[in-house]
CSV table of C-alpha atoms in Angstrom, one decimal:
chain,number,residue,atom,x,y,z
A,157,MET,CA,24.8,12.8,47.1
A,158,GLY,CA,25.4,16.0,49.2
A,159,GLY,CA,24.0,16.8,52.6
A,160,GLU,CA,21.3,19.0,51.0
A,161,THR,CA,20.0,16.2,48.9
A,162,LEU,CA,20.4,13.6,51.7
A,163,PHE,CA,18.4,15.5,54.3
A,164,GLY,CA,16.6,18.2,52.3
A,165,PHE,CA,13.2,17.7,50.6
A,166,THR,CA,13.2,16.6,47.0
A,167,VAL,CA,9.4,16.4,46.9
A,168,ALA,CA,7.0,18.8,48.6
A,169,PRO,CA,6.0,17.5,52.1
A,170,LEU,CA,2.3,18.1,51.2
A,171,GLU,CA,2.7,15.9,48.1
A,172,LEU,CA,4.3,13.1,50.2
A,173,PHE,CA,1.4,13.4,52.8
A,174,VAL,CA,-1.2,13.2,50.1
A,175,ARG,CA,0.5,10.3,48.3
A,176,GLY,CA,1.0,8.4,51.6
A,177,SER,CA,-2.6,9.1,52.7
A,178,CYS,CA,-4.1,7.9,49.4
A,179,VAL,CA,-2.1,4.7,49.4
A,180,PHE,CA,-2.8,4.0,53.1
A,181,TRP,CA,-6.5,4.3,52.6
A,182,PHE,CA,-6.5,2.3,49.4
A,183,LEU,CA,-4.6,-0.5,51.1
A,184,PHE,CA,-6.8,-0.2,54.2
A,185,LEU,CA,-9.9,-0.8,52.1
A,186,VAL,CA,-8.3,-3.7,50.3
A,187,PHE,CA,-7.3,-5.4,53.5
A,188,ARG,CA,-10.7,-4.6,55.2
A,189,PHE,CA,-13.1,-5.6,52.4
A,190,VAL,CA,-11.2,-7.9,50.1
A,191,LEU,CA,-8.7,-9.8,52.3
A,192,ARG,CA,-10.9,-9.3,55.4
A,193,ARG,CA,-9.1,-11.5,57.9
A,194,GLY,CA,-6.9,-14.4,58.5
A,195,VAL,CA,-7.4,-17.4,60.7
A,196,GLY,CA,-5.0,-16.5,63.5
A,197,ALA,CA,-1.9,-17.3,61.4
A,198,ILE,CA,0.1,-15.8,58.6
A,199,GLY,CA,1.1,-18.1,55.8
A,200,ILE,CA,3.8,-17.8,53.2
A,201,ALA,CA,1.4,-16.5,50.6
A,202,ASP,CA,0.2,-13.8,53.1
A,203,ILE,CA,3.8,-12.6,53.7
A,204,LEU,CA,4.5,-12.6,49.9
A,205,VAL,CA,1.4,-10.4,49.3
A,206,ILE,CA,2.5,-8.0,52.0
A,207,VAL,CA,6.0,-7.7,50.6
A,208,LEU,CA,4.7,-7.3,47.0
A,209,ILE,CA,2.1,-4.7,48.1
A,210,ALA,CA,4.8,-2.8,50.0
A,211,ASP,CA,7.1,-2.8,47.0
A,212,ALA,CA,4.4,-1.8,44.5
A,213,SER,CA,2.9,0.9,46.8
A,214,GLN,CA,6.3,2.4,47.5
A,215,ASN,CA,6.5,3.9,44.0
A,216,ALA,CA,3.0,5.2,44.2
A,217,MET,CA,3.7,6.9,47.5
A,218,ALA,CA,7.2,8.2,46.9
A,219,GLY,CA,7.2,9.5,43.3
A,220,GLU,CA,10.8,10.4,42.8
A,221,TYR,CA,12.0,11.1,46.3
A,222,ARG,CA,15.6,10.6,47.1
A,223,SER,CA,16.2,12.0,50.6
A,224,ILE,CA,15.9,10.6,54.0
A,225,THR,CA,13.6,13.4,55.0
A,226,ASP,CA,11.1,12.5,52.2
A,227,GLY,CA,11.1,8.9,53.4
A,228,LEU,CA,10.5,10.0,57.0
A,229,VAL,CA,7.5,12.1,56.0
A,230,LEU,CA,6.0,9.1,54.2
A,231,ILE,CA,6.6,6.7,57.1
A,232,SER,CA,5.2,9.3,59.5
A,233,THR,CA,2.1,9.7,57.4
A,234,ILE,CA,1.4,5.9,57.3
A,235,VAL,CA,2.1,5.5,61.0
A,236,GLY,CA,-0.1,8.6,61.8
A,237,TRP,CA,-3.0,7.2,59.8
A,238,ASN,CA,-2.6,3.8,61.5
A,239,PHE,CA,-2.7,5.6,64.9
A,240,VAL,CA,-5.8,7.6,63.9
A,241,VAL,CA,-7.7,4.5,62.7
A,242,ASP,CA,-6.9,2.6,65.9
A,243,TRP,CA,-7.7,5.6,68.1
A,244,ALA,CA,-11.0,6.3,66.3
A,245,ALA,CA,-12.1,2.6,66.4
A,246,ASP,CA,-11.3,2.6,70.2
A,247,ARG,CA,-13.2,5.8,70.9
A,248,PHE,CA,-16.2,5.5,68.7
A,249,ALA,CA,-18.3,2.3,68.4
A,250,ARG,CA,-19.9,3.5,65.2
A,251,ILE,CA,-16.5,3.9,63.6
A,252,ALA,CA,-15.3,0.6,65.0
A,253,ARG,CA,-18.2,-1.2,63.3
A,254,ILE,CA,-17.1,0.3,59.9
A,255,LEU,CA,-13.4,-0.3,60.3
A,256,GLU,CA,-13.5,-3.8,61.8
A,257,PRO,CA,-15.4,-6.7,60.3
A,258,PRO,CA,-18.1,-8.1,62.5
A,259,PRO,CA,-17.7,-11.6,63.9
A,260,LEU,CA,-18.7,-14.3,61.4
A,261,LEU,CA,-20.8,-17.3,62.7
A,262,LEU,CA,-19.2,-20.6,61.7
A,263,VAL,CA,-21.0,-23.1,63.9
A,264,HIS,CA,-24.6,-22.7,65.2
A,265,HIS,CA,-26.0,-25.2,67.7
A,266,GLY,CA,-23.6,-28.0,66.6
A,267,ARG,CA,-24.1,-27.3,62.8
A,268,VAL,CA,-21.3,-26.1,60.6
A,269,LEU,CA,-22.3,-23.1,58.4
A,270,HIS,CA,-20.5,-24.2,55.2
A,271,ARG,CA,-21.4,-21.0,53.3
A,272,ASN,CA,-19.6,-18.9,55.9
A,273,LEU,CA,-16.6,-21.2,55.9
A,274,ARG,CA,-16.4,-20.9,52.1
A,275,SER,CA,-16.7,-17.1,52.2
A,276,GLU,CA,-13.5,-17.1,54.3
A,277,PHE,CA,-11.8,-19.9,52.4
A,278,LEU,CA,-11.8,-22.1,55.4
A,279,SER,CA,-12.1,-25.9,55.2
A,280,THR,CA,-14.0,-28.0,57.7
A,281,ASP,CA,-10.6,-29.6,58.7
A,282,GLU,CA,-9.2,-26.2,59.5
A,283,LEU,CA,-12.2,-25.3,61.6
A,284,MET,CA,-12.0,-28.6,63.4
A,285,GLY,CA,-8.3,-28.0,64.1
A,286,LYS,CA,-9.0,-24.6,65.6
A,287,LEU,CA,-11.8,-26.2,67.7
A,288,ARG,CA,-9.5,-28.9,69.0
A,289,GLU,CA,-7.0,-26.2,70.0
A,290,LYS,CA,-9.9,-24.9,72.2
A,291,GLY,CA,-10.5,-28.4,73.7
A,292,VAL,CA,-13.5,-29.2,71.6
A,293,GLU,CA,-13.7,-32.8,70.3
A,294,SER,CA,-17.0,-32.7,68.5
A,295,ILE,CA,-19.1,-30.1,66.6
A,296,ALA,CA,-22.0,-31.3,68.8
A,297,GLU,CA,-20.3,-29.7,71.8
A,298,VAL,CA,-20.4,-26.3,70.1
A,299,LYS,CA,-23.3,-23.9,70.7
A,300,PHE,CA,-21.6,-21.1,68.7
A,301,ALA,CA,-18.2,-20.6,67.1
A,302,ARG,CA,-17.3,-17.3,65.5
A,303,LEU,CA,-14.5,-16.0,63.4
A,304,GLU,CA,-13.6,-12.8,65.3
A,305,SER,CA,-12.3,-9.6,63.6
A,306,ASN,CA,-8.8,-10.4,64.8
A,307,GLY,CA,-8.8,-13.8,63.0
A,308,GLU,CA,-9.2,-15.9,66.1
A,309,ILE,CA,-12.1,-18.3,66.5
A,310,SER,CA,-14.1,-18.0,69.7
A,311,VAL,CA,-16.2,-20.9,70.9
A,312,ILE,CA,-19.2,-21.1,73.3
A,313,GLY,CA,-19.9,-24.7,74.3
A,314,THR,CA,-23.3,-26.3,74.8
A,315,GLY,CA,-22.5,-27.1,78.4
A,316,ASN,CA,-22.7,-30.9,77.7
A,317,SER,CA,-19.0,-31.4,77.4
A,318,SER,CA,-16.3,-31.8,80.0
A,319,GLN,CA,-15.0,-28.3,79.0
A,320,PRO,CA,-18.0,-26.0,78.5
A,321,GLY,CA,-17.2,-22.8,76.6
A,322,ALA,CA,-13.7,-24.1,75.9
C-alpha cells in the first residue's frame, strides 16, 4: 500500500460523513429508546453488545475505505455528533428532555412499583441491593426511589430512619 492510498481518500469525505452520521443517529436512537439505561454497572452482555454493534456498524459506516484518512473522518464524525448531542442537551432543556430519558419512579411511599421494575428488567433483589448501598435497610424507609437517566438510583427517605435521604 503506497503513501497515496495510506493517507489519501479512497471514499469521498462527504460520503464518509453521511455514513457516519446515519449510523450514529441510528445507534443513538437504539440506545435511547430500546436499551434506555443500565443500573449503574456494565455487565458482560452489555460489553458484548457494544463490541458486536461496533463491528457490525463499521461496515455500514465505512463502505470500502482503506486509508487512515478515511478512518479519521469517520471517527471525527462520530465524536463530533457526540459533542453536539452533549452540548445541545446541556444548553437547551427542551432538547435534553428528548435526548435523555426521564427519571423512572421505582418506589413510591414505601411501595415498590413492580411494573416499572419489569420495564427496566430489574428484580426486587437488585433494587434492594442498590438501596442497601445507599444505607437503606427497608422499603418502608423510602419516600421515593428513582432510576435516573444515568443509570443510578436516587433515594429520598421518609425521615423516619437513622439516615434520612440516604
